[in-house]
PDB file of C-alpha atoms in Angstrom:
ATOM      1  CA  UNK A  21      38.239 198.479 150.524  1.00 84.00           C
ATOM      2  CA  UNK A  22      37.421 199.645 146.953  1.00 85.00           C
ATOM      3  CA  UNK A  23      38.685 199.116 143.254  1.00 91.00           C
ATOM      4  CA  UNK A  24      37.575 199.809 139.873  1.00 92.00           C
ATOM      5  CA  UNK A  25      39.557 199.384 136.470  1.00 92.00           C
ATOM      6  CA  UNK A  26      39.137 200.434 132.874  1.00 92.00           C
ATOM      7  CA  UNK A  27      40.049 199.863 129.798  1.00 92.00           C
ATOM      8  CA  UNK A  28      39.790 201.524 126.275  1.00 91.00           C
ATOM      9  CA  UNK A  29      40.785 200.928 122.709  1.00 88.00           C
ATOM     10  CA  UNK A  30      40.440 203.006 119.414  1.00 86.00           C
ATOM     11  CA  UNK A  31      41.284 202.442 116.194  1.00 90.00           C
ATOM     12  CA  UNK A  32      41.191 205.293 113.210  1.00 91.00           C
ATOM     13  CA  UNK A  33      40.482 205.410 109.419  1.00 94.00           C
ATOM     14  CA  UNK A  34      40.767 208.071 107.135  1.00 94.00           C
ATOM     15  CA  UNK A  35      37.711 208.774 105.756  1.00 93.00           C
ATOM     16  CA  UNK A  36      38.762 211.727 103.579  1.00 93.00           C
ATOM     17  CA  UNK A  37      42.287 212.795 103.792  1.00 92.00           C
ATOM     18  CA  UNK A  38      44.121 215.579 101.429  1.00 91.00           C
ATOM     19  CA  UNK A  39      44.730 213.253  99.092  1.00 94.00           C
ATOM     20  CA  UNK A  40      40.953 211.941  98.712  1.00 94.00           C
ATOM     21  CA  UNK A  41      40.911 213.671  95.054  1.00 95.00           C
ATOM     22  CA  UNK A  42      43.932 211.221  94.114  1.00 95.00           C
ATOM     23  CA  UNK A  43      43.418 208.050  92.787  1.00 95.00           C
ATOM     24  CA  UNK A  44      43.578 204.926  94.993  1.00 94.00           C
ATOM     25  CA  UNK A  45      46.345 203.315  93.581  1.00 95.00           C
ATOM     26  CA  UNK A  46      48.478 206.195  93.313  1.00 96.00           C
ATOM     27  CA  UNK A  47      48.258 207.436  97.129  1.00 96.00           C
ATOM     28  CA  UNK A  48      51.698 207.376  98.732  1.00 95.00           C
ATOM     29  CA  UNK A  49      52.373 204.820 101.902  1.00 93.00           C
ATOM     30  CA  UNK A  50      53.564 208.003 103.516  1.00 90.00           C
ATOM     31  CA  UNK A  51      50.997 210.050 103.598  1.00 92.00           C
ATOM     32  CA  UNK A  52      50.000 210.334 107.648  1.00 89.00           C
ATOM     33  CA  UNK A  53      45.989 210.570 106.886  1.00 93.00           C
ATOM     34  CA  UNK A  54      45.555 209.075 103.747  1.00 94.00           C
ATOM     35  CA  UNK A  55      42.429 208.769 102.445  1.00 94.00           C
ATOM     36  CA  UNK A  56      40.923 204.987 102.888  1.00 93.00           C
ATOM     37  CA  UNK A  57      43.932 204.001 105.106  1.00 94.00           C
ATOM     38  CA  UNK A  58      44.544 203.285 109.185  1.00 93.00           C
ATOM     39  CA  UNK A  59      45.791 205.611 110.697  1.00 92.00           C
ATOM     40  CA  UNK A  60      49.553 204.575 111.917  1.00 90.00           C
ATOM     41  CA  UNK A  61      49.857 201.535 109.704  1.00 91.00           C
ATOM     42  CA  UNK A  62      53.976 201.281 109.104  1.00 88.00           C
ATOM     43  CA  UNK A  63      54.716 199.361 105.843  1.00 90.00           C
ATOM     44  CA  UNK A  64      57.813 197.259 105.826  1.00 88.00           C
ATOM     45  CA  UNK A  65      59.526 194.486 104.242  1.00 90.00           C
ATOM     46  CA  UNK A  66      59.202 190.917 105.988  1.00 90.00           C
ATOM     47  CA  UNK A  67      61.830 189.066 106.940  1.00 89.00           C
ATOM     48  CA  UNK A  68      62.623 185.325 106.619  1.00 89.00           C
ATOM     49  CA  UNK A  69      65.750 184.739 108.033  1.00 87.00           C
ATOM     50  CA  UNK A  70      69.782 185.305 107.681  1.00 89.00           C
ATOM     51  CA  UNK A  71      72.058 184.169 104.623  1.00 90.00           C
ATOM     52  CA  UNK A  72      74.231 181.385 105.473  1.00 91.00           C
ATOM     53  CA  UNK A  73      77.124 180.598 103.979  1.00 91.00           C
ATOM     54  CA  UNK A  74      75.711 178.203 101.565  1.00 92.00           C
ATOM     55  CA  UNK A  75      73.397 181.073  99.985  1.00 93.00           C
ATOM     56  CA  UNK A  76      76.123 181.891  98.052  1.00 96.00           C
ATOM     57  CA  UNK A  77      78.546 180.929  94.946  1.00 95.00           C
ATOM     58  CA  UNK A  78      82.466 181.039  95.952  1.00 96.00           C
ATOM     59  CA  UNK A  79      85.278 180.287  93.546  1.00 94.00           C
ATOM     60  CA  UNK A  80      88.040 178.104  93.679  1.00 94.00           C
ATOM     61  CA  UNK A  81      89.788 180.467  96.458  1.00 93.00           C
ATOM     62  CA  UNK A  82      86.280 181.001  98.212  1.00 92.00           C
ATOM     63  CA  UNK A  83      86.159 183.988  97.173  1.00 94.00           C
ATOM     64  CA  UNK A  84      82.305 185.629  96.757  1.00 95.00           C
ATOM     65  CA  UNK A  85      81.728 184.985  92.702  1.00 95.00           C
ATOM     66  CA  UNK A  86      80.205 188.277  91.714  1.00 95.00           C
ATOM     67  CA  UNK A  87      78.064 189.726  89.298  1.00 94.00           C
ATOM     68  CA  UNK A  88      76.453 192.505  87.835  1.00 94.00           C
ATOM     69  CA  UNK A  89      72.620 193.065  88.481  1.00 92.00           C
ATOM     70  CA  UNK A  90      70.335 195.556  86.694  1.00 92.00           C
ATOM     71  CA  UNK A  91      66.791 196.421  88.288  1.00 89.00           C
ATOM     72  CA  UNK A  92      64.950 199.286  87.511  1.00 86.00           C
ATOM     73  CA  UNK A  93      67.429 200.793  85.291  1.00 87.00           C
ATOM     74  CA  UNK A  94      70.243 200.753  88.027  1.00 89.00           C
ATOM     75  CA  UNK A  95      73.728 198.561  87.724  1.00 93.00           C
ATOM     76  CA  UNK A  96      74.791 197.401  90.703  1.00 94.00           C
ATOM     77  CA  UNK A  97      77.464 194.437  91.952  1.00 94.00           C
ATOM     78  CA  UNK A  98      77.020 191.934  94.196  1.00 94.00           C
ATOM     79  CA  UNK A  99      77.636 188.546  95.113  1.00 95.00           C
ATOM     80  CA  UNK A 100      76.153 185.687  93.726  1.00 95.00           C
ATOM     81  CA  UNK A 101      73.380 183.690  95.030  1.00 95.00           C
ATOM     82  CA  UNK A 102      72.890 180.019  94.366  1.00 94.00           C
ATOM     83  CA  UNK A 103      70.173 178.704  93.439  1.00 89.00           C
ATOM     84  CA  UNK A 104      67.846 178.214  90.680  1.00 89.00           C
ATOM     85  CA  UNK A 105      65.800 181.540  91.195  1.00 90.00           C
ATOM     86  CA  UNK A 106      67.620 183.513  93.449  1.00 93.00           C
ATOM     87  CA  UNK A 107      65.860 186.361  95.048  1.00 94.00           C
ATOM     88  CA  UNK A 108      68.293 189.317  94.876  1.00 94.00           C
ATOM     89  CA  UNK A 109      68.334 192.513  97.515  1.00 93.00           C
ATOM     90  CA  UNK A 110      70.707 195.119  95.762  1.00 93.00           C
ATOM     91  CA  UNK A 111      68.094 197.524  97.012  1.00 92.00           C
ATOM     92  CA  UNK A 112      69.470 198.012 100.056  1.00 90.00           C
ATOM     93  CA  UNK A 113      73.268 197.946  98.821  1.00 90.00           C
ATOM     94  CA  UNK A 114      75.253 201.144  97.977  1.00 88.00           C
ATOM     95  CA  UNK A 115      76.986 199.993  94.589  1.00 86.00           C
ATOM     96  CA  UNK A 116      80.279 200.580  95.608  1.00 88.00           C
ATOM     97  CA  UNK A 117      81.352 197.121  97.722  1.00 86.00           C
ATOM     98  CA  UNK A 118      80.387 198.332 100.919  1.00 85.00           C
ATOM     99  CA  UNK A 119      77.229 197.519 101.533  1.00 85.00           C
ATOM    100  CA  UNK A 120      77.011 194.583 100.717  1.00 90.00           C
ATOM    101  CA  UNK A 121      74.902 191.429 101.405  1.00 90.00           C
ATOM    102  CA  UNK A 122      76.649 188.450 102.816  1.00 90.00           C
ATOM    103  CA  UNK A 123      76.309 185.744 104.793  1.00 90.00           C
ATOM    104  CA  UNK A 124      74.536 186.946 108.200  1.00 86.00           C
ATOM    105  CA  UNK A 125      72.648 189.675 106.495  1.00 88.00           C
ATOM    106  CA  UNK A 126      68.514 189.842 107.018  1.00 89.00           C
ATOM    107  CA  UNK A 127      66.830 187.888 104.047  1.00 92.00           C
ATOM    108  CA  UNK A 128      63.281 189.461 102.725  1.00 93.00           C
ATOM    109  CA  UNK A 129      60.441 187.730 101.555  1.00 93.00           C
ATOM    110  CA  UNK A 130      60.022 188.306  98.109  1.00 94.00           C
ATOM    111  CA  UNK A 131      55.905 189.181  98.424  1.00 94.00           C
ATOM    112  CA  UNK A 132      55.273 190.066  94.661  1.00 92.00           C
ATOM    113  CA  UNK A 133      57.307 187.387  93.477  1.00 91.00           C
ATOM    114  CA  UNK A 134      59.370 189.609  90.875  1.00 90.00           C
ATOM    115  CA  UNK A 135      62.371 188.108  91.774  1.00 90.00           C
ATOM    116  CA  UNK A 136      63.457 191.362  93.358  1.00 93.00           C
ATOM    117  CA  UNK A 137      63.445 193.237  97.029  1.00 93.00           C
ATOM    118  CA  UNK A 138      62.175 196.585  97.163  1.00 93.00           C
ATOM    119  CA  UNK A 139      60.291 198.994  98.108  1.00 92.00           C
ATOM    120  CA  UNK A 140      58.431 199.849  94.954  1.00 92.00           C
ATOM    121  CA  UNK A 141      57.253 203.541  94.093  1.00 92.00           C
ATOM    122  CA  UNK A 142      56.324 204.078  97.312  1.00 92.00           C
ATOM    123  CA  UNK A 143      52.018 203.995  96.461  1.00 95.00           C
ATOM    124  CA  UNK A 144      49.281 201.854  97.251  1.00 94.00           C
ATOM    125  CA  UNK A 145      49.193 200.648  93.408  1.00 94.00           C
ATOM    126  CA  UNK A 146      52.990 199.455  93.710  1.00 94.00           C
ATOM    127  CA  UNK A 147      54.286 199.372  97.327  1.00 94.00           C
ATOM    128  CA  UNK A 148      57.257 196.291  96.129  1.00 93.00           C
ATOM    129  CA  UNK A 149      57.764 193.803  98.749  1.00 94.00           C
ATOM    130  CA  UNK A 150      56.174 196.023 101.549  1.00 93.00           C
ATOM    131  CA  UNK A 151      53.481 195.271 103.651  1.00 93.00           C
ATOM    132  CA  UNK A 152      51.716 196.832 106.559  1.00 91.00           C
ATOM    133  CA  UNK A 153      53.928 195.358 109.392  1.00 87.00           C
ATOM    134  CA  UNK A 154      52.192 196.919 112.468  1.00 85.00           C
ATOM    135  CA  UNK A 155      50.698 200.079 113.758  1.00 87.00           C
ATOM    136  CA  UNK A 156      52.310 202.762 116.062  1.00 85.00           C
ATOM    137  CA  UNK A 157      48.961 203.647 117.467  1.00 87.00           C
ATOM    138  CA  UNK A 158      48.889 202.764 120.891  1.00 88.00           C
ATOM    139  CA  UNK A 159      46.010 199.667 122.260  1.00 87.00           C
ATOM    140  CA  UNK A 160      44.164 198.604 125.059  1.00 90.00           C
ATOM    141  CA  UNK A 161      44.792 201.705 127.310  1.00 91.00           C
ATOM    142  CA  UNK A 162      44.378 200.604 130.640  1.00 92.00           C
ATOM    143  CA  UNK A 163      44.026 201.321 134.064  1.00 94.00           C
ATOM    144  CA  UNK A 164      43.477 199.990 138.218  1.00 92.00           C
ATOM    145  CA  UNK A 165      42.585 202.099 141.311  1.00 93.00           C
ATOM    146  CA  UNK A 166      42.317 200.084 144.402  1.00 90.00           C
ATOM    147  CA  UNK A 167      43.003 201.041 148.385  1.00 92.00           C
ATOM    148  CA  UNK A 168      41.106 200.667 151.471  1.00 90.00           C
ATOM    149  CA  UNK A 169      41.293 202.268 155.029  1.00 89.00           C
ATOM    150  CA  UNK A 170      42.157 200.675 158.118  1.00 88.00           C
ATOM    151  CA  UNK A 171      42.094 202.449 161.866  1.00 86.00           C
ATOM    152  CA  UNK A 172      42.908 205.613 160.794  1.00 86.00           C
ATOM    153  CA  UNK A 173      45.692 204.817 158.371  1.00 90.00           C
ATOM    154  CA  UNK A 174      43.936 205.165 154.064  1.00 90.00           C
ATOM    155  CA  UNK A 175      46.058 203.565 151.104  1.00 91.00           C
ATOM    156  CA  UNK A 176      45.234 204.347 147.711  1.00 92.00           C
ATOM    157  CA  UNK A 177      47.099 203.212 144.618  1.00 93.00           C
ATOM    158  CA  UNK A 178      46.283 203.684 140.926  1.00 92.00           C
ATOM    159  CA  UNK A 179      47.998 202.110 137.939  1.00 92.00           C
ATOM    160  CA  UNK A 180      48.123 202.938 134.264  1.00 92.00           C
ATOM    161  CA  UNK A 181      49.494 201.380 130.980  1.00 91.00           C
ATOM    162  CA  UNK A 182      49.904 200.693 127.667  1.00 89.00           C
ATOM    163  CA  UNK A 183      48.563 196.805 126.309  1.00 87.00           C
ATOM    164  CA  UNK A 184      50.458 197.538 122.439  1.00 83.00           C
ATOM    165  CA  UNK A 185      52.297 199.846 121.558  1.00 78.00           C
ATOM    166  CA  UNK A 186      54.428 199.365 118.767  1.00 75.00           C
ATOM    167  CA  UNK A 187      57.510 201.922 117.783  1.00 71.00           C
ATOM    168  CA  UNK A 188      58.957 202.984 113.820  1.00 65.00           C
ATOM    169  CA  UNK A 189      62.475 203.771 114.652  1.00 62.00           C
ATOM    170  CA  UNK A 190      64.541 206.092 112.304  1.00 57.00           C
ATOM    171  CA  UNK A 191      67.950 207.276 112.091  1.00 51.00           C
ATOM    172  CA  UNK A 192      70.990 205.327 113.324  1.00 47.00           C
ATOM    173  CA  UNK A 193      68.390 202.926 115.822  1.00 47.00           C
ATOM    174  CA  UNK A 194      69.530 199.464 116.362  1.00 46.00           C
ATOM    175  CA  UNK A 195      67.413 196.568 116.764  1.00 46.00           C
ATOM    176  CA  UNK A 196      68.988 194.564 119.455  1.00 43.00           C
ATOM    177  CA  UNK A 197      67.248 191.450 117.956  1.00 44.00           C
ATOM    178  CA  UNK A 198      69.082 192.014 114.375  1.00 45.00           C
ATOM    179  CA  UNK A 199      72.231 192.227 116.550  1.00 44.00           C
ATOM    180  CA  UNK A 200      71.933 188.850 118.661  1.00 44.00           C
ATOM    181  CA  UNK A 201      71.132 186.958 115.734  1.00 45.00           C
ATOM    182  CA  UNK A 202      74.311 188.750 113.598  1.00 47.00           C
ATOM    183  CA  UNK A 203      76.324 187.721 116.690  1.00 47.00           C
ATOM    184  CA  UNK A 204      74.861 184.598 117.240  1.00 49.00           C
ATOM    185  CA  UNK A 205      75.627 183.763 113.495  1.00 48.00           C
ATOM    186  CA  UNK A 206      79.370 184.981 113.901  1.00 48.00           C
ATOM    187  CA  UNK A 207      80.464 182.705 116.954  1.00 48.00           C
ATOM    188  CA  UNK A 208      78.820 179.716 115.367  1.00 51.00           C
ATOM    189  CA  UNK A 209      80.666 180.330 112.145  1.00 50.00           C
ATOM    190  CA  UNK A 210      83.791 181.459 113.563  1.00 48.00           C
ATOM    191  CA  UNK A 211      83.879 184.784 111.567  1.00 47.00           C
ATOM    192  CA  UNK A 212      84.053 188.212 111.908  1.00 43.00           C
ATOM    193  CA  UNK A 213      80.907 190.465 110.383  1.00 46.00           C
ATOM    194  CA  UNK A 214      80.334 193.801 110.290  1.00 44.00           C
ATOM    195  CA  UNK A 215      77.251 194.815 112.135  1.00 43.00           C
ATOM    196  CA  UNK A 216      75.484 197.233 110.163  1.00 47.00           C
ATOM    197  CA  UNK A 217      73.377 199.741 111.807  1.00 44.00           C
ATOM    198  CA  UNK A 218      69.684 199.319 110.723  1.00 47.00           C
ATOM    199  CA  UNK A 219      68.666 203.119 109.262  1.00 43.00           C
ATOM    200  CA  UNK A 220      65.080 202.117 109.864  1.00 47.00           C
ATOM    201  CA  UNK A 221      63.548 199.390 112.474  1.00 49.00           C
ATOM    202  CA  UNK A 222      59.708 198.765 113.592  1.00 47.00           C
ATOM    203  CA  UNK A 223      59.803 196.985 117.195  1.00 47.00           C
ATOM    204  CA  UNK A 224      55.905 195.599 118.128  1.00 45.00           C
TER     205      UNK A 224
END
């Protein structure tokens, strides 16, 4: 009888990347080595929870009561949130009524406290309301030989994984957990909503 097993780990850093010569603060979050960064950080937004109902301001009819919000120099529409410091997301709305945050809809955390979701300029000195959410680099490779020998007859198996490994989805992927919980929120409210296809999802 015999077995053995190993196990490795590795994490990188950028010690001087192509843009070392550029200040700190004005690096961009997509740079793949960037100097003074982790290799395979993903920055994202974090979530808190879905919009209920009760998030937002109806009229009389209850209808959505709408207005007109201006961030960064852009106009955009939406519905009205209630509350005395509501944190708005027309970010990730088009402008034009269709996408549109409602009730069911991922809420962000507002990390800089502007009042605002967003994903800044993009750079280390302003990244908005993103964070480093996780790291695609895969941990704790591992692996397990064992077997043994018995009147004539040998067995020998050998096994091999993966501890973390954490994936940046892009085009149309769906998070299936976005989906439950959109679902989930429709049959308790008794409503129909329009599941929106995440663009972007990180699943660790």
């Amino acid at each position: 009888m015999f077995a053995n097993a190993n196990i490795a780990d590795a994490v990188t850093f950028t010690t001087k990347g192509a843009d070392w010569k550029t200040p700190w603060e004005n690096r961009s979050l997509s740079t793949t080595f960037s100097t003074g960064r982790r290799y395979g950080d993903v920055y994202g937004f974090v979530t808190d929870r879905l919009f209920q109902k009760e998030d937002f301001v109806y009229d009389a009819d209850g209808n959505f009561v709408q207005t007109d919000i201006i961030y960064n120099g852009t106009s955009k529409r939406t519905n009205v949130l209630a509350g005395p410091n509501p944190v708005y997301q027309t970010y990730f709305e088009d402008g034009n009524q269709t996408l549109l945050i409602s009730p069911g809809d991922v809420k962000f955390v507002d990390v800089n406290g502007d009042g605002y979701i967003d994903a800044g300029n993009g750079t280390n000195g302003n990244p908005g309301d993103r964070v480093v959410v996780g790291n695609i680099t895969p941990r704790y490779d591992f692996g397990f030989r064992f077997g043994g020998e018995f009147k004539g007859f040998d067995l020998s198996v050998f096994l091999q994984g993966v501890g973390k490994r954490s994936i940046w989805g892009s085009g149309q992927a769906r998070y299936s957990g976005i989906l439950f919980e959109r679902r989930r929120y429709a049959f308790r409210n008794r409503q129909k909503l329009l599941e929106r296809r995440p663009y972007r999802c990180f699943l660790s």
